[in-house]
PDB file of C-alpha atoms and ligand atoms in Angstrom:
ATOM      1  CA  UNK A  27     -10.949 -47.508 -22.808  1.00 52.00           C
ATOM      2  CA  UNK A  28     -10.238 -43.838 -22.325  1.00 68.00           C
ATOM      3  CA  UNK A  29      -7.206 -43.162 -24.450  1.00 84.00           C
ATOM      4  CA  UNK A  30      -6.145 -45.924 -26.831  1.00 96.00           C
ATOM      5  CA  UNK A  31      -2.809 -45.569 -28.649  1.00 97.00           C
ATOM      6  CA  UNK A  32      -4.525 -46.839 -31.794  1.00 98.00           C
ATOM      7  CA  UNK A  33      -8.133 -46.699 -32.861  1.00 98.00           C
ATOM      8  CA  UNK A  34      -9.309 -48.306 -36.084  1.00 98.00           C
ATOM      9  CA  UNK A  35     -12.779 -47.331 -37.137  1.00 98.00           C
ATOM     10  CA  UNK A  36     -14.756 -49.182 -39.799  1.00 98.00           C
ATOM     11  CA  UNK A  37     -11.654 -49.843 -41.810  1.00 98.00           C
ATOM     12  CA  UNK A  38     -12.331 -51.476 -45.176  1.00 98.00           C
ATOM     13  CA  UNK A  39     -10.141 -52.708 -47.993  1.00 98.00           C
ATOM     14  CA  UNK A  40     -10.929 -54.876 -50.967  1.00 97.00           C
ATOM     15  CA  UNK A  41      -8.843 -56.437 -53.706  1.00 96.00           C
ATOM     16  CA  UNK A  42     -11.187 -56.882 -56.648  1.00 94.00           C
ATOM     17  CA  UNK A  43     -14.192 -58.802 -55.352  1.00 92.00           C
ATOM     18  CA  UNK A  44     -12.337 -59.900 -52.229  1.00 94.00           C
ATOM     19  CA  UNK A  45     -13.111 -57.961 -49.044  1.00 95.00           C
ATOM     20  CA  UNK A  46      -9.888 -58.316 -47.113  1.00 97.00           C
ATOM     21  CA  UNK A  47     -10.749 -55.824 -44.389  1.00 98.00           C
ATOM     22  CA  UNK A  48     -14.427 -55.568 -43.645  1.00 97.00           C
ATOM     23  CA  UNK A  49     -15.696 -52.616 -41.582  1.00 97.00           C
ATOM     24  CA  UNK A  50     -13.093 -53.442 -38.989  1.00 98.00           C
ATOM     25  CA  UNK A  51     -13.023 -51.494 -35.718  1.00 98.00           C
ATOM     26  CA  UNK A  52     -10.409 -52.116 -33.059  1.00 97.00           C
ATOM     27  CA  UNK A  53      -8.746 -50.297 -30.159  1.00 98.00           C
ATOM     28  CA  UNK A  54      -5.237 -50.980 -28.944  1.00 98.00           C
ATOM     29  CA  UNK A  55      -4.535 -49.827 -25.407  1.00 97.00           C
ATOM     30  CA  UNK A  56      -1.345 -48.077 -24.384  1.00 96.00           C
ATOM     31  CA  UNK A  57       1.100 -50.575 -22.962  1.00 96.00           C
ATOM     32  CA  UNK A  58      -0.570 -53.753 -24.119  1.00 97.00           C
ATOM     33  CA  UNK A  59       0.644 -56.561 -26.326  1.00 98.00           C
ATOM     34  CA  UNK A  60      -2.295 -57.026 -28.654  1.00 98.00           C
ATOM     35  CA  UNK A  61      -2.036 -60.200 -30.677  1.00 98.00           C
ATOM     36  CA  UNK A  62      -3.913 -60.600 -33.933  1.00 98.00           C
ATOM     37  CA  UNK A  63      -4.453 -64.192 -34.933  1.00 95.00           C
ATOM     38  CA  UNK A  64      -6.444 -65.810 -37.687  1.00 93.00           C
ATOM     39  CA  UNK A  65      -6.202 -68.326 -40.518  1.00 92.00           C
ATOM     40  CA  UNK A  66      -4.021 -67.830 -43.587  1.00 92.00           C
ATOM     41  CA  UNK A  67      -5.529 -65.198 -45.831  1.00 94.00           C
ATOM     42  CA  UNK A  68      -7.675 -63.704 -43.048  1.00 95.00           C
ATOM     43  CA  UNK A  69      -6.241 -60.264 -43.805  1.00 97.00           C
ATOM     44  CA  UNK A  70      -3.716 -59.822 -40.982  1.00 97.00           C
ATOM     45  CA  UNK A  71      -0.826 -58.568 -43.097  1.00 95.00           C
ATOM     46  CA  UNK A  72      -3.165 -56.363 -45.116  1.00 97.00           C
ATOM     47  CA  UNK A  73      -4.362 -54.843 -41.861  1.00 98.00           C
ATOM     48  CA  UNK A  74      -0.797 -54.209 -40.636  1.00 96.00           C
ATOM     49  CA  UNK A  75      -0.018 -52.601 -43.995  1.00 95.00           C
ATOM     50  CA  UNK A  76      -2.924 -50.210 -43.597  1.00 97.00           C
ATOM     51  CA  UNK A  77      -1.818 -49.300 -40.078  1.00 97.00           C
ATOM     52  CA  UNK A  78       1.788 -48.681 -41.171  1.00 94.00           C
ATOM     53  CA  UNK A  79       0.672 -46.734 -44.235  1.00 95.00           C
ATOM     54  CA  UNK A  80       1.995 -49.152 -46.851  1.00 93.00           C
ATOM     55  CA  UNK A  81      -1.581 -49.634 -48.084  1.00 96.00           C
ATOM     56  CA  UNK A  82      -4.438 -47.125 -48.134  1.00 97.00           C
ATOM     57  CA  UNK A  83      -7.825 -48.316 -46.877  1.00 97.00           C
ATOM     58  CA  UNK A  84     -10.872 -47.849 -49.119  1.00 97.00           C
ATOM     59  CA  UNK A  85     -12.600 -46.166 -46.234  1.00 97.00           C
ATOM     60  CA  UNK A  86     -12.558 -45.921 -42.467  1.00 98.00           C
ATOM     61  CA  UNK A  87     -10.083 -44.187 -40.217  1.00 98.00           C
ATOM     62  CA  UNK A  88      -6.888 -44.822 -38.307  1.00 98.00           C
ATOM     63  CA  UNK A  89      -6.288 -42.658 -35.255  1.00 98.00           C
ATOM     64  CA  UNK A  90      -2.828 -43.044 -33.761  1.00 98.00           C
ATOM     65  CA  UNK A  91      -1.794 -41.355 -30.528  1.00 96.00           C
ATOM     66  CA  UNK A  92      -4.724 -38.988 -30.729  1.00 95.00           C
ATOM     67  CA  UNK A  93      -4.126 -37.985 -34.329  1.00 96.00           C
ATOM     68  CA  UNK A  94      -5.896 -39.056 -37.521  1.00 97.00           C
ATOM     69  CA  UNK A  95      -3.090 -40.602 -39.599  1.00 97.00           C
ATOM     70  CA  UNK A  96      -5.286 -42.162 -42.294  1.00 97.00           C
ATOM     71  CA  UNK A  97      -3.965 -39.800 -44.941  1.00 95.00           C
ATOM     72  CA  UNK A  98      -0.330 -39.785 -43.816  1.00 96.00           C
ATOM     73  CA  UNK A  99       2.518 -41.517 -45.633  1.00 93.00           C
ATOM     74  CA  UNK A 100       4.464 -44.401 -44.160  1.00 90.00           C
ATOM     75  CA  UNK A 101       7.417 -42.074 -43.416  1.00 87.00           C
ATOM     76  CA  UNK A 102       5.173 -39.582 -41.639  1.00 91.00           C
ATOM     77  CA  UNK A 103       3.645 -42.357 -39.560  1.00 93.00           C
ATOM     78  CA  UNK A 104       7.103 -43.692 -38.715  1.00 89.00           C
ATOM     79  CA  UNK A 105       8.074 -40.245 -37.476  1.00 88.00           C
ATOM     80  CA  UNK A 106       4.898 -40.155 -35.400  1.00 92.00           C
ATOM     81  CA  UNK A 107       6.043 -43.355 -33.683  1.00 93.00           C
ATOM     82  CA  UNK A 108       4.676 -46.264 -35.692  1.00 93.00           C
ATOM     83  CA  UNK A 109       7.345 -48.878 -36.330  1.00 86.00           C
ATOM     84  CA  UNK A 110       6.831 -51.921 -38.473  1.00 83.00           C
ATOM     85  CA  UNK A 111       9.332 -54.664 -38.061  1.00 76.00           C
ATOM     86  CA  UNK A 112       9.926 -57.876 -40.011  1.00 62.00           C
ATOM     87  CA  UNK A 113       9.332 -58.437 -43.708  1.00 53.00           C
ATOM     88  CA  UNK A 114      10.233 -54.822 -44.393  1.00 53.00           C
ATOM     89  CA  UNK A 115      13.444 -53.819 -42.639  1.00 60.00           C
ATOM     90  CA  UNK A 116      16.487 -54.055 -44.818  1.00 76.00           C
ATOM     91  CA  UNK A 117      19.551 -55.057 -42.917  1.00 89.00           C
ATOM     92  CA  UNK A 118      22.791 -53.896 -44.543  1.00 91.00           C
ATOM     93  CA  UNK A 119      24.650 -57.226 -44.692  1.00 93.00           C
ATOM     94  CA  UNK A 120      28.136 -55.781 -45.116  1.00 93.00           C
ATOM     95  CA  UNK A 121      27.918 -53.473 -42.131  1.00 93.00           C
ATOM     96  CA  UNK A 122      28.435 -54.598 -38.585  1.00 95.00           C
ATOM     97  CA  UNK A 123      25.479 -55.307 -36.340  1.00 96.00           C
ATOM     98  CA  UNK A 124      26.326 -52.178 -34.338  1.00 96.00           C
ATOM     99  CA  UNK A 125      26.543 -49.959 -37.434  1.00 94.00           C
ATOM    100  CA  UNK A 126      23.160 -51.191 -38.652  1.00 94.00           C
ATOM    101  CA  UNK A 127      21.540 -49.988 -35.461  1.00 94.00           C
ATOM    102  CA  UNK A 128      23.662 -46.818 -35.261  1.00 93.00           C
ATOM    103  CA  UNK A 129      22.429 -45.899 -38.751  1.00 90.00           C
ATOM    104  CA  UNK A 130      18.843 -46.288 -37.590  1.00 88.00           C
ATOM    105  CA  UNK A 131      19.544 -44.103 -34.561  1.00 89.00           C
ATOM    106  CA  UNK A 132      21.094 -41.509 -36.880  1.00 86.00           C
ATOM    107  CA  UNK A 133      18.142 -41.684 -39.285  1.00 80.00           C
ATOM    108  CA  UNK A 134      15.813 -41.096 -36.354  1.00 77.00           C
ATOM    109  CA  UNK A 135      17.800 -37.953 -35.544  1.00 76.00           C
ATOM    110  CA  UNK A 136      17.038 -36.726 -39.044  1.00 68.00           C
ATOM    111  CA  UNK A 137      20.408 -37.207 -40.717  1.00 60.00           C
ATOM    112  CA  UNK A 138      20.753 -38.795 -44.100  1.00 56.00           C
ATOM    113  CA  UNK A 139      22.600 -41.981 -44.937  1.00 55.00           C
ATOM    114  CA  UNK A 140      25.377 -39.913 -46.524  1.00 52.00           C
ATOM    115  CA  UNK A 141      27.195 -40.038 -43.212  1.00 55.00           C
ATOM    116  CA  UNK A 142      27.255 -43.799 -43.272  1.00 58.00           C
ATOM    117  CA  UNK A 143      31.038 -44.013 -42.864  1.00 57.00           C
ATOM    118  CA  UNK A 144      31.053 -41.797 -39.809  1.00 67.00           C
ATOM    119  CA  UNK A 145      28.482 -43.587 -37.660  1.00 68.00           C
ATOM    120  CA  UNK A 146      30.890 -45.891 -35.918  1.00 70.00           C
ATOM    121  CA  UNK A 147      33.030 -42.932 -34.816  1.00 75.00           C
ATOM    122  CA  UNK A 148      30.128 -41.102 -33.183  1.00 80.00           C
ATOM    123  CA  UNK A 149      29.925 -42.219 -29.571  1.00 85.00           C
ATOM    124  CA  UNK A 150      26.383 -40.912 -29.022  1.00 86.00           C
ATOM    125  CA  UNK A 151      25.181 -43.076 -31.907  1.00 90.00           C
ATOM    126  CA  UNK A 152      27.131 -46.188 -30.972  1.00 92.00           C
ATOM    127  CA  UNK A 153      26.183 -45.932 -27.286  1.00 94.00           C
ATOM    128  CA  UNK A 154      22.499 -45.693 -28.172  1.00 94.00           C
ATOM    129  CA  UNK A 155      22.878 -48.547 -30.653  1.00 96.00           C
ATOM    130  CA  UNK A 156      24.656 -50.709 -28.084  1.00 97.00           C
ATOM    131  CA  UNK A 157      21.835 -50.124 -25.602  1.00 96.00           C
ATOM    132  CA  UNK A 158      19.274 -51.360 -28.157  1.00 96.00           C
ATOM    133  CA  UNK A 159      21.432 -54.386 -28.926  1.00 97.00           C
ATOM    134  CA  UNK A 160      21.623 -55.189 -25.238  1.00 96.00           C
ATOM    135  CA  UNK A 161      17.830 -54.960 -25.008  1.00 94.00           C
ATOM    136  CA  UNK A 162      17.418 -57.591 -27.721  1.00 94.00           C
ATOM    137  CA  UNK A 163      20.276 -59.733 -26.386  1.00 94.00           C
ATOM    138  CA  UNK A 164      22.599 -59.148 -29.312  1.00 96.00           C
ATOM    139  CA  UNK A 165      25.304 -57.009 -27.762  1.00 97.00           C
ATOM    140  CA  UNK A 166      27.987 -59.689 -27.947  1.00 97.00           C
ATOM    141  CA  UNK A 167      27.452 -59.778 -31.718  1.00 97.00           C
ATOM    142  CA  UNK A 168      27.917 -56.002 -32.110  1.00 97.00           C
ATOM    143  CA  UNK A 169      31.117 -56.306 -34.163  1.00 96.00           C
ATOM    144  CA  UNK A 170      29.854 -59.118 -36.394  1.00 97.00           C
ATOM    145  CA  UNK A 171      29.011 -58.530 -40.038  1.00 97.00           C
ATOM    146  CA  UNK A 172      25.183 -58.427 -40.117  1.00 95.00           C
ATOM    147  CA  UNK A 173      25.044 -60.740 -43.123  1.00 94.00           C
ATOM    148  CA  UNK A 174      26.623 -63.566 -41.163  1.00 95.00           C
ATOM    149  CA  UNK A 175      24.020 -63.611 -38.363  1.00 94.00           C
ATOM    150  CA  UNK A 176      21.706 -66.573 -37.986  1.00 90.00           C
ATOM    151  CA  UNK A 177      18.087 -66.169 -39.060  1.00 88.00           C
ATOM    152  CA  UNK A 178      16.882 -65.639 -35.499  1.00 88.00           C
ATOM    153  CA  UNK A 179      19.676 -63.173 -34.775  1.00 91.00           C
ATOM    154  CA  UNK A 180      18.669 -61.188 -37.878  1.00 91.00           C
ATOM    155  CA  UNK A 181      15.163 -61.006 -36.457  1.00 90.00           C
ATOM    156  CA  UNK A 182      16.580 -59.635 -33.226  1.00 92.00           C
ATOM    157  CA  UNK A 183      18.661 -57.123 -35.166  1.00 94.00           C
ATOM    158  CA  UNK A 184      15.557 -55.974 -37.020  1.00 92.00           C
ATOM    159  CA  UNK A 185      13.911 -55.511 -33.670  1.00 93.00           C
ATOM    160  CA  UNK A 186      16.848 -53.393 -32.434  1.00 94.00           C
ATOM    161  CA  UNK A 187      16.598 -51.300 -35.624  1.00 93.00           C
ATOM    162  CA  UNK A 188      12.891 -50.788 -34.967  1.00 92.00           C
ATOM    163  CA  UNK A 189      13.632 -49.751 -31.363  1.00 93.00           C
ATOM    164  CA  UNK A 190      16.123 -47.188 -32.643  1.00 92.00           C
ATOM    165  CA  UNK A 191      13.225 -45.286 -34.203  1.00 87.00           C
ATOM    166  CA  UNK A 192      11.798 -44.835 -30.660  1.00 89.00           C
ATOM    167  CA  UNK A 193       8.422 -46.288 -31.527  1.00 94.00           C
ATOM    168  CA  UNK A 194       5.236 -45.700 -29.560  1.00 96.00           C
ATOM    169  CA  UNK A 195       3.713 -48.749 -31.213  1.00 97.00           C
ATOM    170  CA  UNK A 196       5.581 -51.730 -32.634  1.00 96.00           C
ATOM    171  CA  UNK A 197       3.910 -53.641 -35.444  1.00 95.00           C
ATOM    172  CA  UNK A 198       5.255 -57.189 -35.600  1.00 94.00           C
ATOM    173  CA  UNK A 199       4.123 -59.390 -38.461  1.00 92.00           C
ATOM    174  CA  UNK A 200       5.087 -62.996 -37.766  1.00 91.00           C
ATOM    175  CA  UNK A 201       8.372 -62.393 -35.972  1.00 90.00           C
ATOM    176  CA  UNK A 202       8.727 -66.132 -35.298  1.00 89.00           C
ATOM    177  CA  UNK A 203       8.224 -67.218 -38.904  1.00 87.00           C
ATOM    178  CA  UNK A 204      11.030 -69.450 -40.088  1.00 85.00           C
ATOM    179  CA  UNK A 205      12.851 -69.605 -36.780  1.00 85.00           C
ATOM    180  CA  UNK A 206      13.713 -72.864 -35.080  1.00 87.00           C
ATOM    181  CA  UNK A 207      12.444 -73.821 -31.656  1.00 89.00           C
ATOM    182  CA  UNK A 208      15.386 -72.561 -29.701  1.00 90.00           C
ATOM    183  CA  UNK A 209      15.426 -69.217 -31.504  1.00 89.00           C
ATOM    184  CA  UNK A 210      11.666 -68.881 -31.093  1.00 92.00           C
ATOM    185  CA  UNK A 211      12.075 -69.301 -27.349  1.00 93.00           C
ATOM    186  CA  UNK A 212      14.813 -66.694 -27.344  1.00 92.00           C
ATOM    187  CA  UNK A 213      12.669 -64.253 -29.345  1.00 92.00           C
ATOM    188  CA  UNK A 214       9.711 -64.796 -27.035  1.00 95.00           C
ATOM    189  CA  UNK A 215      11.955 -63.961 -24.072  1.00 94.00           C
ATOM    190  CA  UNK A 216      13.183 -60.809 -25.816  1.00 93.00           C
ATOM    191  CA  UNK A 217       9.641 -59.714 -26.692  1.00 95.00           C
ATOM    192  CA  UNK A 218       8.521 -60.482 -23.159  1.00 95.00           C
ATOM    193  CA  UNK A 219      11.192 -58.092 -21.871  1.00 93.00           C
ATOM    194  CA  UNK A 220      10.190 -55.427 -24.418  1.00 93.00           C
ATOM    195  CA  UNK A 221       6.555 -55.794 -23.449  1.00 94.00           C
ATOM    196  CA  UNK A 222       7.109 -53.907 -20.208  1.00 93.00           C
ATOM    197  CA  UNK A 223       8.262 -50.818 -22.122  1.00 93.00           C
ATOM    198  CA  UNK A 224       6.505 -50.974 -25.473  1.00 95.00           C
ATOM    199  CA  UNK A 225       3.030 -51.293 -26.916  1.00 97.00           C
ATOM    200  CA  UNK A 226       2.886 -53.956 -29.600  1.00 97.00           C
ATOM    201  CA  UNK A 227       0.615 -55.456 -32.175  1.00 98.00           C
ATOM    202  CA  UNK A 228       1.758 -59.010 -32.686  1.00 97.00           C
ATOM    203  CA  UNK A 229       0.595 -61.012 -35.689  1.00 96.00           C
ATOM    204  CA  UNK A 230       1.712 -64.566 -35.147  1.00 94.00           C
ATOM    205  CA  UNK A 231       0.770 -68.143 -36.005  1.00 92.00           C
ATOM    206  CA  UNK A 232       2.823 -69.644 -33.181  1.00 93.00           C
ATOM    207  CA  UNK A 233       0.102 -70.020 -30.541  1.00 93.00           C
ATOM    208  CA  UNK A 234       2.549 -70.807 -27.727  1.00 93.00           C
ATOM    209  CA  UNK A 235       4.236 -67.473 -28.432  1.00 95.00           C
ATOM    210  CA  UNK A 236       0.887 -65.667 -28.695  1.00 96.00           C
ATOM    211  CA  UNK A 237      -0.424 -67.039 -25.412  1.00 95.00           C
ATOM    212  CA  UNK A 238       2.906 -66.362 -23.700  1.00 96.00           C
ATOM    213  CA  UNK A 239       2.989 -62.730 -24.775  1.00 97.00           C
ATOM    214  CA  UNK A 240      -0.460 -61.310 -25.392  1.00 98.00           C
ATOM    215  CA  UNK A 241      -2.431 -59.185 -22.957  1.00 98.00           C
ATOM    216  CA  UNK A 242      -5.349 -59.332 -25.369  1.00 98.00           C
ATOM    217  CA  UNK A 243      -6.021 -61.253 -28.533  1.00 97.00           C
ATOM    218  CA  UNK A 244      -8.177 -60.327 -31.498  1.00 97.00           C
ATOM    219  CA  UNK A 245      -9.246 -63.048 -33.883  1.00 96.00           C
ATOM    220  CA  UNK A 246      -9.508 -62.063 -37.511  1.00 96.00           C
ATOM    221  CA  UNK A 247     -11.502 -64.179 -39.945  1.00 93.00           C
ATOM    222  CA  UNK A 248     -12.345 -63.039 -43.477  1.00 93.00           C
ATOM    223  CA  UNK A 249     -11.372 -59.461 -42.673  1.00 96.00           C
ATOM    224  CA  UNK A 250     -13.556 -59.229 -39.574  1.00 96.00           C
ATOM    225  CA  UNK A 251     -12.680 -59.330 -35.898  1.00 96.00           C
ATOM    226  CA  UNK A 252     -14.857 -62.147 -34.563  1.00 94.00           C
ATOM    227  CA  UNK A 253     -13.606 -61.808 -30.970  1.00 95.00           C
ATOM    228  CA  UNK A 254     -11.322 -59.662 -28.829  1.00 97.00           C
ATOM    229  CA  UNK A 255     -10.406 -60.532 -25.279  1.00 97.00           C
ATOM    230  CA  UNK A 256      -7.968 -61.812 -22.712  1.00 97.00           C
ATOM    231  CA  UNK A 257      -6.084 -64.979 -23.752  1.00 96.00           C
ATOM    232  CA  UNK A 258      -8.148 -67.239 -21.497  1.00 95.00           C
ATOM    233  CA  UNK A 259     -11.439 -65.857 -22.816  1.00 96.00           C
ATOM    234  CA  UNK A 260     -10.243 -66.342 -26.387  1.00 95.00           C
ATOM    235  CA  UNK A 261      -9.096 -69.879 -25.648  1.00 92.00           C
ATOM    236  CA  UNK A 262     -12.551 -70.739 -24.372  1.00 91.00           C
ATOM    237  CA  UNK A 263     -14.551 -68.838 -26.989  1.00 92.00           C
ATOM    238  CA  UNK A 264     -16.567 -71.397 -28.990  1.00 90.00           C
ATOM    239  CA  UNK A 265     -16.786 -69.222 -32.085  1.00 88.00           C
ATOM    240  CA  UNK A 266     -13.012 -68.872 -32.071  1.00 88.00           C
ATOM    241  CA  UNK A 267     -12.405 -72.559 -31.488  1.00 87.00           C
ATOM    242  CA  UNK A 268     -14.600 -73.475 -34.426  1.00 83.00           C
ATOM    243  CA  UNK A 269     -13.225 -70.814 -36.733  1.00 78.00           C
ATOM    244  CA  UNK A 270      -9.595 -71.070 -35.935  1.00 71.00           C
ATOM    245  CA  UNK A 271      -8.163 -73.067 -33.123  1.00 60.00           C
ATOM    246  CA  UNK A 272      -8.867 -76.332 -34.915  1.00 61.00           C
ATOM    247  CA  UNK A 273     -11.704 -77.572 -32.759  1.00 54.00           C
ATOM    248  CA  UNK A 274     -14.595 -79.615 -34.095  1.00 48.00           C
ATOM    249  CA  UNK A 275     -18.017 -78.032 -33.690  1.00 41.00           C
TER     250      UNK A 275
HETATM  251  N1  ATP B 313      -1.981 -56.957 -53.256  1.00 58.16           N
HETATM  252  C1  ATP B 313      -2.934 -57.872 -53.275  1.00 58.16           C
HETATM  253  N2  ATP B 313      -3.729 -58.033 -54.349  1.00 58.16           N
HETATM  254  C2  ATP B 313      -4.709 -58.956 -54.361  1.00 58.16           C
HETATM  255  N3  ATP B 313      -4.994 -59.772 -53.336  1.00 58.16           N
HETATM  256  C3  ATP B 313      -4.248 -59.663 -52.230  1.00 58.16           C
HETATM  257  C4  ATP B 313      -3.174 -58.722 -52.139  1.00 58.16           C
HETATM  258  N4  ATP B 313      -2.600 -58.835 -50.910  1.00 58.16           N
HETATM  259  C5  ATP B 313      -3.275 -59.811 -50.278  1.00 58.16           C
HETATM  260  N5  ATP B 313      -4.251 -60.304 -51.061  1.00 58.16           N
HETATM  261  C6  ATP B 313      -5.227 -61.343 -50.658  1.00 58.16           C
HETATM  262  O1  ATP B 313      -5.906 -60.858 -49.538  1.00 58.16           O
HETATM  263  C7  ATP B 313      -6.154 -61.899 -48.605  1.00 58.16           C
HETATM  264  C8  ATP B 313      -5.560 -61.544 -47.268  1.00 58.16           C
HETATM  265  O2  ATP B 313      -4.139 -61.576 -47.368  1.00 58.16           O
HETATM  266  P1  ATP B 313      -3.194 -61.289 -46.130  1.00 58.16           P
HETATM  267  O3  ATP B 313      -1.807 -61.408 -46.635  1.00 58.16           O
HETATM  268  O4  ATP B 313      -3.569 -60.014 -45.501  1.00 58.16           O
HETATM  269  O5  ATP B 313      -3.558 -62.483 -45.166  1.00 58.16           O
HETATM  270  P2  ATP B 313      -2.862 -62.939 -43.811  1.00 58.16           P
HETATM  271  O6  ATP B 313      -3.927 -63.040 -42.783  1.00 58.16           O
HETATM  272  O7  ATP B 313      -1.690 -62.083 -43.518  1.00 58.16           O
HETATM  273  O8  ATP B 313      -2.377 -64.408 -44.182  1.00 58.16           O
HETATM  274  P3  ATP B 313      -1.086 -65.249 -43.661  1.00 58.16           P
HETATM  275  O9  ATP B 313      -1.477 -65.795 -42.322  1.00 58.16           O
HETATM  276  O10 ATP B 313      -0.950 -66.341 -44.668  1.00 58.16           O
HETATM  277  O11 ATP B 313       0.081 -64.319 -43.614  1.00 58.16           O
HETATM  278  C9  ATP B 313      -5.580 -63.158 -49.238  1.00 58.16           C
HETATM  279  O12 ATP B 313      -6.627 -63.836 -49.871  1.00 58.16           O
HETATM  280  C10 ATP B 313      -4.577 -62.634 -50.227  1.00 58.16           C
HETATM  281  O13 ATP B 313      -4.420 -63.530 -51.294  1.00 58.16           O
HETATM  282 MG1   MG B 314       0.393 -62.397 -43.369  1.00 58.16          MG
END
């Protein structure tokens, strides 16, 4: 791989005696949906946190878009194009869906939240916000109070907010968690559409969603990547089946 968007090299993190990330090396190609799967406690969220900058690794390096970001803050990484969605975005429940996204567009342009009351009068912000809402299939809810959206719709709104930051890499940690079947299908369709324009790391337990979306899958067990490959290769990998996919040895 000539020019990965993300290169993790010998990343390590421990909590006390527990090695949660163990000399982990991984490349994410530009344009791919790279799923990371693995049992509960395997270290997936901890890994995402180190990539986003929420957690510092003990050692190892993170090169993003050709630049070593290991020492950069979360805000600096966000400005460089790393967007983490789900479990971290705070939707403003009393603002409309459109205003929530318009605020994110404004923040991306470097303004502060002091202008919160003016966002819905700025056409350049609302047009950009509407385009992101259309992308995630939420445009008809633009005028709705964000707090009254369904769970799945909130997930879509969070996605639109992430898109407003113009990410080069989207980090998605369990976007389907807690959504019903119908909403999961809708989210998969939305992510499928996004996949043609965005590079994503997708942490997800819903294997139907993973196999529907991923170009490549890495399997994480006890902080180590035990296999990386195309979905079919992962499905047939004996080590993976024994460790994770619930197959008897
Ligand atoms: N801040 C912390 N302090 C101590 N231990 C932690 C901390 N965060 C996570 N852990 C532990 O590290 C291990 C990996 O946790 P992590 O949340 O990364 O797993 P995960 O793969 O995301 O699991 P899940 O699939 O359940 O979301 C777990 O054993 C967890 O209890
Ligand atoms: Mg997790």
